[in-house]
Amino acid sequence: MVLCVCANMQLSSQGTAHDEIDFEFLGNVTGEPYTLHTNVFAKGQGQREQQFRLWFDPTKAFHTYSIIWNPQHVIFAVDGTAIRDFKNHEARGVSFPKSQPMRLYASLWNADDWATQGGRVKTDWSKAPFVASFRNFNADACVMSGGAQRCPAGTMEASAAGGSGSWWNQELSGMGYRRMRWVQRKFMIYNYCTDPKRVAQGVPAECKLR
């Protein structure tokens, strides 16, 4: 079976200069592992892809895929383990998705022009309909209404017990960072920061920053 349809969860604002944070499972050929694709757009600029082949088969059971988005970090996590941390380096001239409210979207869409083997493999529509299942959705977030931001009580207060605070000021602990780096060494299959085609045009500024 050839499946070039993406199952995705994303946060996105509107317009050409939109912000966007993507979690996507790319299509595959039967028997091959699934690729988890992540991307971050800020002010309409994307092409910040990192891809992973996870340490489990995502079709066998439900798993928890989380996005922690706050003024300083976009952290992608799988079953509580961070796999990527896109940091705010606006002070160094790097755009960061911070100024636009975003909505959550979940969908299936045809991406056979690029998703499977660079677009060489096309969707087998005889296998339709394609199904993606989601459950136990949860959001802890501020809400924009009438141009004003409303946040749950305590959102911007630091946590006295844990020290890391709520999601508003959450960042990776030393252990969390080391665990993320282990995941990236073992399971990352693509990183825009090391793509020869991208690097030839100049290494993106954030790739040189920690």
PDB file of C-alpha atoms in Angstrom:
ATOM      1  CA  MET A   1       0.000   0.000   0.000  1.00  0.00           C
ATOM      2  CA  VAL A   2       1.221   3.478  -0.830  1.00  0.00           C
ATOM      3  CA  LEU A   3      -0.020   6.236   1.457  1.00  0.00           C
ATOM      4  CA  CYS A   4       1.172   9.768   0.691  1.00  0.00           C
ATOM      5  CA  VAL A   5      -1.437  11.424   2.879  1.00  0.00           C
ATOM      6  CA  CYS A   6      -0.278  13.464   5.884  1.00  0.00           C
ATOM      7  CA  ALA A   7      -1.981  13.190   9.263  1.00  0.00           C
ATOM      8  CA  ASN A   8      -1.249  16.456  10.974  1.00  0.00           C
ATOM      9  CA  MET A   9      -1.801  18.547  14.067  1.00  0.00           C
ATOM     10  CA  GLN A  10      -0.795  22.165  13.792  1.00  0.00           C
ATOM     11  CA  LEU A  11      -1.127  25.575  15.342  1.00  0.00           C
ATOM     12  CA  SER A  12      -1.540  28.321  12.777  1.00  0.00           C
ATOM     13  CA  SER A  13      -2.511  31.962  12.419  1.00  0.00           C
ATOM     14  CA  GLN A  14      -3.869  33.484   9.216  1.00  0.00           C
ATOM     15  CA  GLY A  15      -2.372  35.408   6.300  1.00  0.00           C
ATOM     16  CA  THR A  16       0.788  35.275   4.218  1.00  0.00           C
ATOM     17  CA  ALA A  17       2.950  36.407   7.150  1.00  0.00           C
ATOM     18  CA  HIS A  18       1.422  33.769   9.393  1.00  0.00           C
ATOM     19  CA  ASP A  19       2.942  31.820  12.271  1.00  0.00           C
ATOM     20  CA  GLU A  20       2.648  28.029  12.319  1.00  0.00           C
ATOM     21  CA  ILE A  21       3.845  25.063  14.383  1.00  0.00           C
ATOM     22  CA  ASP A  22       3.534  21.636  12.725  1.00  0.00           C
ATOM     23  CA  PHE A  23       3.395  18.030  13.911  1.00  0.00           C
ATOM     24  CA  GLU A  24       2.825  15.760  10.869  1.00  0.00           C
ATOM     25  CA  PHE A  25       3.046  12.054  10.092  1.00  0.00           C
ATOM     26  CA  LEU A  26       4.154  11.718   6.488  1.00  0.00           C
ATOM     27  CA  GLY A  27       2.811   9.070   4.140  1.00  0.00           C
ATOM     28  CA  ASN A  28       4.789   5.896   3.574  1.00  0.00           C
ATOM     29  CA  VAL A  29       5.041   2.691   1.588  1.00  0.00           C
ATOM     30  CA  THR A  30       3.715  -0.441   3.304  1.00  0.00           C
ATOM     31  CA  GLY A  31       6.318  -1.979   5.568  1.00  0.00           C
ATOM     32  CA  GLU A  32       8.376   1.171   5.904  1.00  0.00           C
ATOM     33  CA  PRO A  33       8.453   3.172   9.148  1.00  0.00           C
ATOM     34  CA  TYR A  34       6.479   6.379   9.488  1.00  0.00           C
ATOM     35  CA  THR A  35       8.246   9.732   9.546  1.00  0.00           C
ATOM     36  CA  LEU A  36       7.260  12.388  12.079  1.00  0.00           C
ATOM     37  CA  HIS A  37       7.757  15.817  10.495  1.00  0.00           C
ATOM     38  CA  THR A  38       8.078  19.033  12.528  1.00  0.00           C
ATOM     39  CA  ASN A  39       8.283  22.606  11.282  1.00  0.00           C
ATOM     40  CA  VAL A  40       8.103  26.142  12.642  1.00  0.00           C
ATOM     41  CA  PHE A  41       6.927  29.208  10.705  1.00  0.00           C
ATOM     42  CA  ALA A  42       7.378  32.770  11.944  1.00  0.00           C
ATOM     43  CA  LYS A  43       6.071  35.772  10.006  1.00  0.00           C
ATOM     44  CA  GLY A  44       5.510  33.542   6.978  1.00  0.00           C
ATOM     45  CA  GLN A  45       9.005  32.062   6.996  1.00  0.00           C
ATOM     46  CA  GLY A  46       9.213  28.293   7.398  1.00  0.00           C
ATOM     47  CA  GLN A  47      11.663  25.718   6.069  1.00  0.00           C
ATOM     48  CA  ARG A  48      12.754  24.809   9.588  1.00  0.00           C
ATOM     49  CA  GLU A  49      12.023  21.115   9.241  1.00  0.00           C
ATOM     50  CA  GLN A  50      13.266  18.349  11.501  1.00  0.00           C
ATOM     51  CA  GLN A  51      12.120  14.758  10.930  1.00  0.00           C
ATOM     52  CA  PHE A  52      12.186  11.672  13.119  1.00  0.00           C
ATOM     53  CA  ARG A  53      11.638   7.924  12.913  1.00  0.00           C
ATOM     54  CA  LEU A  54      10.272   7.264  16.382  1.00  0.00           C
ATOM     55  CA  TRP A  55      11.236   4.463  18.741  1.00  0.00           C
ATOM     56  CA  PHE A  56       7.818   2.814  18.292  1.00  0.00           C
ATOM     57  CA  ASP A  57       5.273   2.109  15.554  1.00  0.00           C
ATOM     58  CA  PRO A  58       2.777   4.999  15.870  1.00  0.00           C
ATOM     59  CA  THR A  59       0.024   2.954  14.199  1.00  0.00           C
ATOM     60  CA  LYS A  60      -0.105   0.308  16.939  1.00  0.00           C
ATOM     61  CA  ALA A  61      -1.413   2.419  19.822  1.00  0.00           C
ATOM     62  CA  PHE A  62      -2.312   5.944  20.853  1.00  0.00           C
ATOM     63  CA  HIS A  63       0.539   8.167  22.031  1.00  0.00           C
ATOM     64  CA  THR A  64       0.716  11.691  23.403  1.00  0.00           C
ATOM     65  CA  TYR A  65       2.058  14.409  21.093  1.00  0.00           C
ATOM     66  CA  SER A  66       2.504  17.761  22.815  1.00  0.00           C
ATOM     67  CA  ILE A  67       3.442  21.291  21.840  1.00  0.00           C
ATOM     68  CA  ILE A  68       4.581  23.686  24.543  1.00  0.00           C
ATOM     69  CA  TRP A  69       4.477  27.164  23.032  1.00  0.00           C
ATOM     70  CA  ASN A  70       5.432  30.120  25.161  1.00  0.00           C
ATOM     71  CA  PRO A  71       7.274  33.429  24.620  1.00  0.00           C
ATOM     72  CA  GLN A  72      10.701  31.763  24.810  1.00  0.00           C
ATOM     73  CA  HIS A  73      10.305  28.212  23.467  1.00  0.00           C
ATOM     74  CA  VAL A  74       8.447  25.932  21.092  1.00  0.00           C
ATOM     75  CA  ILE A  75       8.976  22.454  22.531  1.00  0.00           C
ATOM     76  CA  PHE A  76       7.776  19.358  20.652  1.00  0.00           C
ATOM     77  CA  ALA A  77       7.311  16.292  22.868  1.00  0.00           C
ATOM     78  CA  VAL A  78       6.267  12.666  22.387  1.00  0.00           C
ATOM     79  CA  ASP A  79       4.952  10.772  25.415  1.00  0.00           C
ATOM     80  CA  GLY A  80       6.458  13.435  27.651  1.00  0.00           C
ATOM     81  CA  THR A  81       9.913  13.316  26.042  1.00  0.00           C
ATOM     82  CA  ALA A  82      11.043  16.448  24.230  1.00  0.00           C
ATOM     83  CA  ILE A  83      12.285  15.806  20.705  1.00  0.00           C
ATOM     84  CA  ARG A  84      12.825  19.421  19.632  1.00  0.00           C
ATOM     85  CA  ASP A  85      13.222  22.833  21.256  1.00  0.00           C
ATOM     86  CA  PHE A  86      12.971  25.880  18.971  1.00  0.00           C
ATOM     87  CA  LYS A  87      14.143  28.796  21.089  1.00  0.00           C
ATOM     88  CA  ASN A  88      13.398  32.495  20.862  1.00  0.00           C
ATOM     89  CA  HIS A  89      16.471  34.182  19.379  1.00  0.00           C
ATOM     90  CA  GLU A  90      14.747  37.387  18.299  1.00  0.00           C
ATOM     91  CA  ALA A  91      17.576  39.359  19.902  1.00  0.00           C
ATOM     92  CA  ARG A  92      19.858  37.742  17.292  1.00  0.00           C
ATOM     93  CA  GLY A  93      17.560  38.589  14.393  1.00  0.00           C
ATOM     94  CA  VAL A  94      15.706  35.242  14.210  1.00  0.00           C
ATOM     95  CA  SER A  95      11.930  35.429  13.791  1.00  0.00           C
ATOM     96  CA  PHE A  96       9.893  33.662  16.475  1.00  0.00           C
ATOM     97  CA  PRO A  97       6.131  32.904  16.523  1.00  0.00           C
ATOM     98  CA  LYS A  98       5.132  35.159  19.390  1.00  0.00           C
ATOM     99  CA  SER A  99       2.936  38.024  18.213  1.00  0.00           C
ATOM    100  CA  GLN A 100      -0.012  36.286  16.512  1.00  0.00           C
ATOM    101  CA  PRO A 101      -2.769  34.173  18.104  1.00  0.00           C
ATOM    102  CA  MET A 102      -3.063  30.716  16.565  1.00  0.00           C
ATOM    103  CA  ARG A 103      -5.805  28.128  16.250  1.00  0.00           C
ATOM    104  CA  LEU A 104      -5.355  24.363  16.479  1.00  0.00           C
ATOM    105  CA  TYR A 105      -6.066  22.278  13.368  1.00  0.00           C
ATOM    106  CA  ALA A 106      -6.047  18.510  12.842  1.00  0.00           C
ATOM    107  CA  SER A 107      -6.561  16.958   9.435  1.00  0.00           C
ATOM    108  CA  LEU A 108      -5.610  14.527   6.695  1.00  0.00           C
ATOM    109  CA  TRP A 109      -4.328  16.016   3.456  1.00  0.00           C
ATOM    110  CA  ASN A 110      -2.721  14.868   0.241  1.00  0.00           C
ATOM    111  CA  ALA A 111       0.999  15.611   0.146  1.00  0.00           C
ATOM    112  CA  ASP A 112       2.188  13.247  -2.568  1.00  0.00           C
ATOM    113  CA  ASP A 113       4.046  16.076  -4.300  1.00  0.00           C
ATOM    114  CA  TRP A 114       6.725  15.972  -1.571  1.00  0.00           C
ATOM    115  CA  ALA A 115       5.927  13.800   1.463  1.00  0.00           C
ATOM    116  CA  THR A 116       6.903  10.299   0.331  1.00  0.00           C
ATOM    117  CA  GLN A 117      10.414   9.880  -1.036  1.00  0.00           C
ATOM    118  CA  GLY A 118      10.495  13.504  -2.115  1.00  0.00           C
ATOM    119  CA  GLY A 119       7.321  13.166  -4.186  1.00  0.00           C
ATOM    120  CA  ARG A 120       8.527  10.205  -6.248  1.00  0.00           C
ATOM    121  CA  VAL A 121       5.824   7.946  -4.766  1.00  0.00           C
ATOM    122  CA  LYS A 122       2.191   8.933  -5.320  1.00  0.00           C
ATOM    123  CA  THR A 123      -0.969   8.213  -3.333  1.00  0.00           C
ATOM    124  CA  ASP A 124      -2.833   5.010  -4.168  1.00  0.00           C
ATOM    125  CA  TRP A 125      -6.386   6.347  -4.100  1.00  0.00           C
ATOM    126  CA  SER A 126      -7.837   2.851  -4.497  1.00  0.00           C
ATOM    127  CA  LYS A 127      -7.036   2.391  -0.780  1.00  0.00           C
ATOM    128  CA  ALA A 128      -9.253   5.315   0.279  1.00  0.00           C
ATOM    129  CA  PRO A 129     -10.857   6.301   2.569  1.00  0.00           C
ATOM    130  CA  PHE A 130      -7.901   7.068   4.824  1.00  0.00           C
ATOM    131  CA  VAL A 131      -8.495   7.386   8.553  1.00  0.00           C
ATOM    132  CA  ALA A 132      -6.633   9.134  11.365  1.00  0.00           C
ATOM    133  CA  SER A 133      -7.882   8.891  14.943  1.00  0.00           C
ATOM    134  CA  PHE A 134      -7.373  11.396  17.761  1.00  0.00           C
ATOM    135  CA  ARG A 135      -8.399  11.182  21.401  1.00  0.00           C
ATOM    136  CA  ASN A 136      -7.928  12.835  24.816  1.00  0.00           C
ATOM    137  CA  PHE A 137      -7.266  16.293  23.408  1.00  0.00           C
ATOM    138  CA  ASN A 138      -6.317  18.842  26.046  1.00  0.00           C
ATOM    139  CA  ALA A 139      -5.378  22.514  25.797  1.00  0.00           C
ATOM    140  CA  ASP A 140      -4.054  24.804  28.516  1.00  0.00           C
ATOM    141  CA  ALA A 141      -3.807  28.172  26.843  1.00  0.00           C
ATOM    142  CA  CYS A 142      -4.532  31.865  26.805  1.00  0.00           C
ATOM    143  CA  VAL A 143      -7.486  32.957  24.668  1.00  0.00           C
ATOM    144  CA  MET A 144      -7.671  36.015  22.428  1.00  0.00           C
ATOM    145  CA  SER A 145     -11.067  37.690  22.459  1.00  0.00           C
ATOM    146  CA  GLY A 146     -11.878  41.172  21.218  1.00  0.00           C
ATOM    147  CA  GLY A 147      -8.185  41.932  20.839  1.00  0.00           C
ATOM    148  CA  ALA A 148      -7.469  41.119  24.485  1.00  0.00           C
ATOM    149  CA  GLN A 149      -5.619  38.121  25.904  1.00  0.00           C
ATOM    150  CA  ARG A 150      -7.275  36.135  28.691  1.00  0.00           C
ATOM    151  CA  CYS A 151      -5.215  33.520  30.556  1.00  0.00           C
ATOM    152  CA  PRO A 152      -6.189  31.005  33.259  1.00  0.00           C
ATOM    153  CA  ALA A 153      -5.334  32.099  36.794  1.00  0.00           C
ATOM    154  CA  GLY A 154      -1.715  31.412  37.686  1.00  0.00           C
ATOM    155  CA  THR A 155      -0.541  30.995  34.095  1.00  0.00           C
ATOM    156  CA  MET A 156       2.256  33.539  34.380  1.00  0.00           C
ATOM    157  CA  GLU A 157       3.285  32.637  37.917  1.00  0.00           C
ATOM    158  CA  ALA A 158       6.350  30.492  38.609  1.00  0.00           C
ATOM    159  CA  SER A 159       5.841  27.141  40.282  1.00  0.00           C
ATOM    160  CA  ALA A 160       7.374  27.237  43.764  1.00  0.00           C
ATOM    161  CA  ALA A 161       7.573  23.456  43.947  1.00  0.00           C
ATOM    162  CA  GLY A 162       8.949  22.545  40.540  1.00  0.00           C
ATOM    163  CA  GLY A 163      10.850  25.716  39.798  1.00  0.00           C
ATOM    164  CA  SER A 164      10.021  25.520  36.094  1.00  0.00           C
ATOM    165  CA  GLY A 165       6.674  27.284  36.401  1.00  0.00           C
ATOM    166  CA  SER A 166       3.606  26.793  34.251  1.00  0.00           C
ATOM    167  CA  TRP A 167       3.737  26.314  30.493  1.00  0.00           C
ATOM    168  CA  TRP A 168       4.098  30.103  30.156  1.00  0.00           C
ATOM    169  CA  ASN A 169       7.699  29.990  31.393  1.00  0.00           C
ATOM    170  CA  GLN A 170       8.441  26.294  30.962  1.00  0.00           C
ATOM    171  CA  GLU A 171      11.806  25.206  29.621  1.00  0.00           C
ATOM    172  CA  LEU A 172      13.757  21.968  29.533  1.00  0.00           C
ATOM    173  CA  SER A 173      15.601  20.846  32.635  1.00  0.00           C
ATOM    174  CA  GLY A 174      19.147  19.574  32.300  1.00  0.00           C
ATOM    175  CA  MET A 175      17.846  16.005  32.222  1.00  0.00           C
ATOM    176  CA  GLY A 176      15.149  16.936  29.722  1.00  0.00           C
ATOM    177  CA  TYR A 177      17.722  18.546  27.455  1.00  0.00           C
ATOM    178  CA  ARG A 178      20.031  15.515  27.614  1.00  0.00           C
ATOM    179  CA  ARG A 179      17.112  13.207  26.866  1.00  0.00           C
ATOM    180  CA  MET A 180      16.144  15.349  23.867  1.00  0.00           C
ATOM    181  CA  ARG A 181      19.693  15.270  22.518  1.00  0.00           C
ATOM    182  CA  TRP A 182      19.707  11.466  22.875  1.00  0.00           C
ATOM    183  CA  VAL A 183      16.462  11.259  20.871  1.00  0.00           C
ATOM    184  CA  GLN A 184      17.915  13.516  18.193  1.00  0.00           C
ATOM    185  CA  ARG A 185      21.093  11.456  17.909  1.00  0.00           C
ATOM    186  CA  LYS A 186      19.201   8.164  17.701  1.00  0.00           C
ATOM    187  CA  PHE A 187      16.010   8.992  15.830  1.00  0.00           C
ATOM    188  CA  MET A 188      16.375  12.230  13.851  1.00  0.00           C
ATOM    189  CA  ILE A 189      16.653  11.522  10.120  1.00  0.00           C
ATOM    190  CA  TYR A 190      16.571  15.076   8.756  1.00  0.00           C
ATOM    191  CA  ASN A 191      17.665  18.439  10.128  1.00  0.00           C
ATOM    192  CA  TYR A 192      17.455  21.606   8.038  1.00  0.00           C
ATOM    193  CA  CYS A 193      20.496  22.920   9.903  1.00  0.00           C
ATOM    194  CA  THR A 194      22.709  20.227   8.367  1.00  0.00           C
ATOM    195  CA  ASP A 195      21.080  19.891   4.929  1.00  0.00           C
ATOM    196  CA  PRO A 196      23.898  20.513   2.403  1.00  0.00           C
ATOM    197  CA  LYS A 197      21.494  22.302   0.039  1.00  0.00           C
ATOM    198  CA  ARG A 198      20.410  24.676   2.793  1.00  0.00           C
ATOM    199  CA  VAL A 199      23.879  25.163   4.259  1.00  0.00           C
ATOM    200  CA  ALA A 200      25.246  26.039   0.811  1.00  0.00           C
ATOM    201  CA  GLN A 201      22.976  29.091   0.876  1.00  0.00           C
ATOM    202  CA  GLY A 202      24.155  30.025   4.354  1.00  0.00           C
ATOM    203  CA  VAL A 203      23.595  28.321   7.693  1.00  0.00           C
ATOM    204  CA  PRO A 204      20.370  29.661   9.275  1.00  0.00           C
ATOM    205  CA  ALA A 205      21.258  31.932  12.180  1.00  0.00           C
ATOM    206  CA  GLU A 206      19.379  29.895  14.794  1.00  0.00           C
ATOM    207  CA  CYS A 207      21.356  26.784  13.852  1.00  0.00           C
ATOM    208  CA  LYS A 208      24.502  28.429  15.198  1.00  0.00           C
ATOM    209  CA  LEU A 209      22.859  29.302  18.513  1.00  0.00           C
ATOM    210  CA  ARG A 210      22.069  27.044  21.440  1.00  0.00           C
TER     211      ARG A 210
END
